C-alpha positions as a printed Julia matrix, in Angstrom:
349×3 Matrix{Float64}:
  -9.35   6.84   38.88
  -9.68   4.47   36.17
  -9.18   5.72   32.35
  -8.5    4.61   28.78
  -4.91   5.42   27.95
  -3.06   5.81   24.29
   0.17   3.35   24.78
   1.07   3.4    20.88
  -0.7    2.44   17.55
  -3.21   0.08   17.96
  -2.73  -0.36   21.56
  -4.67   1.42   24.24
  -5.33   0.36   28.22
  -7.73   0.43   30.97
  -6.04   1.38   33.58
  -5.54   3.65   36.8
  -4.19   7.19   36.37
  -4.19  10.63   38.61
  -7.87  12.04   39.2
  -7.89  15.39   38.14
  -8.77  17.86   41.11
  -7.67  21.19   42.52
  -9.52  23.39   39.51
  -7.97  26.4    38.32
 -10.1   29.88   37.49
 -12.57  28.81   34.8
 -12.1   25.19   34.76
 -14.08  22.16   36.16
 -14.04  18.59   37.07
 -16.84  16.3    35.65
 -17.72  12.92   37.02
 -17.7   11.23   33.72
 -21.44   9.31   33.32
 -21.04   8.05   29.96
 -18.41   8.41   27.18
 -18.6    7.54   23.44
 -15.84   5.93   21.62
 -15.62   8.01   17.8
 -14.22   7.27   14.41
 -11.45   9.93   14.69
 -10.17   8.2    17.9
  -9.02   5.63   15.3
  -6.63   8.01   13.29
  -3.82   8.23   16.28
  -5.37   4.85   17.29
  -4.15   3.62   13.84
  -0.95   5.96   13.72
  -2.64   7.73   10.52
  -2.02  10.51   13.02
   1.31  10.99   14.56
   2.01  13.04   17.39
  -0.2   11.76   20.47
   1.89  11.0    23.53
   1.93   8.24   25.04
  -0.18   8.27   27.92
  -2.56  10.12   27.29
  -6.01   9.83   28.6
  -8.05   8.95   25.03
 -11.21  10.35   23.98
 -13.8   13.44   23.35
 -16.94  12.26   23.6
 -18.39  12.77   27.33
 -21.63  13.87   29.58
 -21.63  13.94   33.49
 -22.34  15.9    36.44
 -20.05  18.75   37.76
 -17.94  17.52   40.76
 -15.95  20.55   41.46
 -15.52  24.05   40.39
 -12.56  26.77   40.3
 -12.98  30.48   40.45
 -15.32  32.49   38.24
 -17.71  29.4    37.28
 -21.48  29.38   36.58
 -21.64  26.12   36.69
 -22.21  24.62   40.44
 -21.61  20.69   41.27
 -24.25  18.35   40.71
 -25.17  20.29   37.07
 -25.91  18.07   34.58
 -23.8   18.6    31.47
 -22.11  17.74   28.18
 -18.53  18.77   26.69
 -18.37  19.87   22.9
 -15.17  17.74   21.96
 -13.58  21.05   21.52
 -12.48  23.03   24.55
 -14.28  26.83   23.8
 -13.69  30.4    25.55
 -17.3   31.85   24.67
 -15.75  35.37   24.74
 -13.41  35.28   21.34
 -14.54  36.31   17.9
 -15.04  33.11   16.75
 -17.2   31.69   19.85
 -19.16  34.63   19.44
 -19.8   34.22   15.53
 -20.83  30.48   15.73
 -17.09  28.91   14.97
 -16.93  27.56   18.31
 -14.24  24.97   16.7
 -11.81  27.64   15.91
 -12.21  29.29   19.33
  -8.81  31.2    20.27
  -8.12  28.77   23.17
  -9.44  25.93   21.3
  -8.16  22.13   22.66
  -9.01  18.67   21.67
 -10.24  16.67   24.38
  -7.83  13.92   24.52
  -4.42  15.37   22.82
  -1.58  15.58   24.25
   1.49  16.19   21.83
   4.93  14.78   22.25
   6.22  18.38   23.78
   3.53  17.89   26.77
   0.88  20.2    25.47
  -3.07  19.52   25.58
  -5.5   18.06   27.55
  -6.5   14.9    28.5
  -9.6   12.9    27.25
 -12.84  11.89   28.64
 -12.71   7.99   28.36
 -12.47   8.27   32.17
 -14.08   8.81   35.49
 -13.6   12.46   35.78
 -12.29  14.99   33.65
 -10.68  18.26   33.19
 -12.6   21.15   31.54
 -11.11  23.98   31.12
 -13.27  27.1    29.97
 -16.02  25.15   31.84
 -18.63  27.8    31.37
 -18.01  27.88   27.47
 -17.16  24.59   26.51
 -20.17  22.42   28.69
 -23.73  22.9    27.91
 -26.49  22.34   30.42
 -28.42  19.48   29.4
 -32.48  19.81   29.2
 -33.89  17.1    31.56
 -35.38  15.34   28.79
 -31.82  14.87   27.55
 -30.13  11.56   28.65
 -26.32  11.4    29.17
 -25.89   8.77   26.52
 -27.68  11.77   24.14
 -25.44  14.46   25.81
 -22.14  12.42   24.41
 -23.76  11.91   20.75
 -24.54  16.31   21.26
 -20.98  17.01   21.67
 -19.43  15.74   18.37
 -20.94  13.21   15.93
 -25.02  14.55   15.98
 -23.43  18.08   16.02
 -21.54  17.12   12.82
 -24.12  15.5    10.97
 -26.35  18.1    11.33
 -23.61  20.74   10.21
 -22.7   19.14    7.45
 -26.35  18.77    6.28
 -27.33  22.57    7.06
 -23.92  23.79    4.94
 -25.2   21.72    2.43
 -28.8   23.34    2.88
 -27.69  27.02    3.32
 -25.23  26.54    0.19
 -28.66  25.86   -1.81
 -30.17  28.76   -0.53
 -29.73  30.91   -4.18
 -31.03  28.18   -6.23
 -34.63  28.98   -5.04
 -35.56  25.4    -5.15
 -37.7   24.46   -2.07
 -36.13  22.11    0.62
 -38.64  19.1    -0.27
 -37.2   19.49   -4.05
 -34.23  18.6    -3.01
 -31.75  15.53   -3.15
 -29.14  14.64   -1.18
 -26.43  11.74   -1.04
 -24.9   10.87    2.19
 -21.39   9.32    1.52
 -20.48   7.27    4.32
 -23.34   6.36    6.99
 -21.41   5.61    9.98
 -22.76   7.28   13.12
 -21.47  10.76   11.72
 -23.21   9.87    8.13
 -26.4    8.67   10.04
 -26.68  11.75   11.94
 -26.64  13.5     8.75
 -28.96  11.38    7.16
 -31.05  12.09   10.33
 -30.6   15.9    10.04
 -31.33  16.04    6.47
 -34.51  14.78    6.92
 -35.12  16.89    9.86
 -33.93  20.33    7.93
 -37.02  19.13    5.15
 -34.57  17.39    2.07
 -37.4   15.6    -0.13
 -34.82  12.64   -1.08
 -32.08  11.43    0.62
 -29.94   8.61   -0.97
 -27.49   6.59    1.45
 -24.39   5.53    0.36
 -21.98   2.89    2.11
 -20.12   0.16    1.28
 -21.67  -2.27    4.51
 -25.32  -3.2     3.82
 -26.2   -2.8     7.55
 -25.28   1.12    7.38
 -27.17   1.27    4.53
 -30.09  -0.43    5.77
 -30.12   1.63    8.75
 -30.09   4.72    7.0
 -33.04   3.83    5.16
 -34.88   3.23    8.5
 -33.93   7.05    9.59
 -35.24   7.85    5.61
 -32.83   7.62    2.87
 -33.39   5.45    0.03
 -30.47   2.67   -0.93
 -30.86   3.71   -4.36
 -31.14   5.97   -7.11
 -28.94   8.44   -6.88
 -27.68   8.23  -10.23
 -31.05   9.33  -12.2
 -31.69  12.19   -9.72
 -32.7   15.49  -11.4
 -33.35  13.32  -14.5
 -29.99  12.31  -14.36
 -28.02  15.75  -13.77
 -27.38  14.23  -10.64
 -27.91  15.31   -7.15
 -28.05  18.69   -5.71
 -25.86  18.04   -3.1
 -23.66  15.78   -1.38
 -22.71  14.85    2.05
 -19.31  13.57    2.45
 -18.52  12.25    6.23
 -15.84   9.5     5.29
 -12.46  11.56    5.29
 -11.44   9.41    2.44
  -9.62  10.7    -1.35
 -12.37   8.14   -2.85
 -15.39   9.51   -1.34
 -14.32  12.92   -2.0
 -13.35  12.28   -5.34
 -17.06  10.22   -5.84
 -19.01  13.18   -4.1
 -17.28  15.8    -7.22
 -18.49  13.08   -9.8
 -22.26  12.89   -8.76
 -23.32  16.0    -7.78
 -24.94  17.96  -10.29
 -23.4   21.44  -12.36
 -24.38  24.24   -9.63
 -24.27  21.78   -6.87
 -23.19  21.85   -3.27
 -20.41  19.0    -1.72
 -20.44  19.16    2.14
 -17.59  18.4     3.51
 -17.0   17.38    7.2
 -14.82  14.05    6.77
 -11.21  14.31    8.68
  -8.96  13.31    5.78
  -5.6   12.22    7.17
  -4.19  11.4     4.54
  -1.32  12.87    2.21
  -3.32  12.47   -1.27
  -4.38  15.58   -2.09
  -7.78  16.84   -3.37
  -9.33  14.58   -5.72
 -10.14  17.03   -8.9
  -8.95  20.46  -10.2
  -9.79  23.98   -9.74
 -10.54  24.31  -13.63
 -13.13  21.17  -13.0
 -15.02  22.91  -10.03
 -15.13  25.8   -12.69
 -16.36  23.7   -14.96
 -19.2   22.54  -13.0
 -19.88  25.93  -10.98
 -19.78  23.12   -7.79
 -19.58  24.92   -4.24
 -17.13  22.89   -1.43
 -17.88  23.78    1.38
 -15.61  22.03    4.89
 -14.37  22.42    8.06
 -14.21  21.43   11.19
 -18.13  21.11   12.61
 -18.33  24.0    15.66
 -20.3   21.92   17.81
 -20.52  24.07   20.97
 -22.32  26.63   18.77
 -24.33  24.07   17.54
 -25.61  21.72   20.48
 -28.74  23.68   21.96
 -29.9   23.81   17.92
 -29.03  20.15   17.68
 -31.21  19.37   20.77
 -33.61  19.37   18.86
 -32.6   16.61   16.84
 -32.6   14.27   19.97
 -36.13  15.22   20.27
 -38.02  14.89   17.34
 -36.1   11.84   15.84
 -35.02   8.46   16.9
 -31.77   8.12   15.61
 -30.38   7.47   18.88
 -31.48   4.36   19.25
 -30.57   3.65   15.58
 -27.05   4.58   16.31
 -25.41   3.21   19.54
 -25.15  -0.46   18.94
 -22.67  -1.6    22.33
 -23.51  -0.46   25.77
 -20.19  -1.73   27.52
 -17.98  -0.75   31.52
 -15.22   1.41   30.24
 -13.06  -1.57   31.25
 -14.18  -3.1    28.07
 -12.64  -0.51   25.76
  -9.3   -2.35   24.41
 -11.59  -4.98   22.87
 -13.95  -2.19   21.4
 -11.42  -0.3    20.02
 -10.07  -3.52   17.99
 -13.59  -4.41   17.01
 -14.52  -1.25   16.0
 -11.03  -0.6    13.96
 -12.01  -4.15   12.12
 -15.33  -3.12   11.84
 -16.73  -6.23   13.59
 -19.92  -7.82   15.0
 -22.18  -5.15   13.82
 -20.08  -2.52   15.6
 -21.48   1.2    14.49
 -21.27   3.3    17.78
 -19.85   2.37   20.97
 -20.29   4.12   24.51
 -18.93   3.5    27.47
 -19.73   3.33   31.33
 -16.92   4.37   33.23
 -18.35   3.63   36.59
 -19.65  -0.16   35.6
């Protein structure tokens, strides 16, 4: 089969590797229909993040159909379905208290470390899934592929860190269209959050970015590109959603968010800086930080509901491209070029 393959830092192939077949109890193989390229695929991509073998099959981002099945499965071929980019049991304590991401058997799609262990990736024609039944979701018919990759990670993560932020609030028994909110970062994770926020009932949302064309995009899904700093008559806003995984836009979400406020946290920061204030300055402004990875197979039947009642899709994907394509796209997408925002791939084109 034909696959995108990790060679070294900032160079990747298309090229043919070993179709996965023969599944074990509990796994599956999906026929890969479409497959997103993400921001975090540019941290090993960029060697911010050691430790990926070489060839490995890249990504985590993936909807298809069910092709085959091994022992104990639900699922049947021909299913439509989608992959949370986390491999997840369903049966552990943390599957079964909505932290899907730190599920006991837990995997990244698309990791394999230098002493051979992980799985491969779903920038391919078919892939592996182990704990099939826990880690794919059924998709509703009125949910495309294209929306069943955006499910498994990015929408998922948007709409976590907005609800944190929301849930976080909860005590201050100010009403949801009270509320402001600045979105640090609006990339496809920062526009899903912009997105959710407005979904989840937020009464301003300000969008934050240092390219226009996020910016003005954000604004179409309904954040303002302005005004954050005289929110609350100035005290600043009530919370903040950081999605960069930057020391900067950490450090710039603890300086505008108001005394009693919430910062969101769902950036990956690989990097070896630190945290960006004090624990006598989050005293000092009774500010609640709350993280983590976003458990996105707990989340994707809630987030469904996103796809439904907003557009932000088609705000979002900005290259339709074969799967043969994806060298160029991750180069265009590490230099931020052309208008570049989200990328996904047909591996069958």
């Amino acid at each position: 089969m034909k696959a995108v393959v990790f060679k070294e830092p900032y160079k990747v192939r298309y090229e043919e590797v070993e179709r996965p077949s023969d599944p074990q109890a509990g796994e599956a193989i999906v026929r890969v229909k479409a497959c997103g390229l993400c921001g975090s695929d540019l941290h090993p991509y960029r060697g911010s993040e050691a430790g990926l073998r070489a060839g490995t099959v890249c990504g985590h981002e993936f909807a298809g159909t069910v092709e085959e099945v091994g022992a104990g499965v639900e699922l049947v071929p021909g299913e439509r379905v989608a992959a949370s980019f986390t491999t997840a049991c369903g049966t552990c304590w943390f599957c079964t208290h909505s932290l899907s991401s730190r599920c006991d058997n837990a995997q990244l799609f698309g990791w394999i470390d230098e002493t051979n262990e992980g799985i491969h990736g779903g920038q391919a024609q078919f892939v592996r899934v182990p704990h099939a039944d826990g880690t794919l979701m059924r998709l509703p018919k009125d949910v495309s592929f294209e929306e069943g990759v955006l499910l498994g990670d990015i929408l998922s993560t948007g709409y976590f860190c907005a609800k944190n932020a929301l849930t976080m609030l909860a005590d201050s028994n100010i009403p949801p269209a009270q509320l402001s909110v600045a979105v640090i970062g609006c990339g496809p994770v920062g526009l899903c959050a912009v997105a959710s926020a407005r979904m989840l009932g937020f009464g301003q949302i300000f969008a934050i970015d240092r390219v226009q064309s996020r910016v003005d995009t954000a604004v179409k899904l309904g954040a303002q590109s302005q005004g954050y700093e005289t929110a609350n008559d100035g005290r600043g806003v009530d919370a903040v959603l950081e999605v960069v995984g930057a020391y900067e836009a950490l450090k710039l979400s603890f300086e505008i968010v108001r005394m009693g406020g919430v910062v969101s946290s769902v950036g990956v920061h690989a990097h070896d800086k630190g945290f960006p204030v004090s624990p006598g300055q989050c005293y000092d402004k009774n500010v609640t930080f709350k993280s983590g990875r976003c458990p996105a197979r707990s989340l994707m039947s809630e987030v469904s509901q996103l796809v439904k009642t907003t557009d932000v899709v088609r705000h979002i994907i900005s290259h339709r491209v074969p799967l043969a394509a994806a060298a160029e796209m991750y180069e265009q997408f590490e230099a931020q070029k052309d208008g570049i925002l989200k990328v996904v791939f047909d591996p069958w084109a």
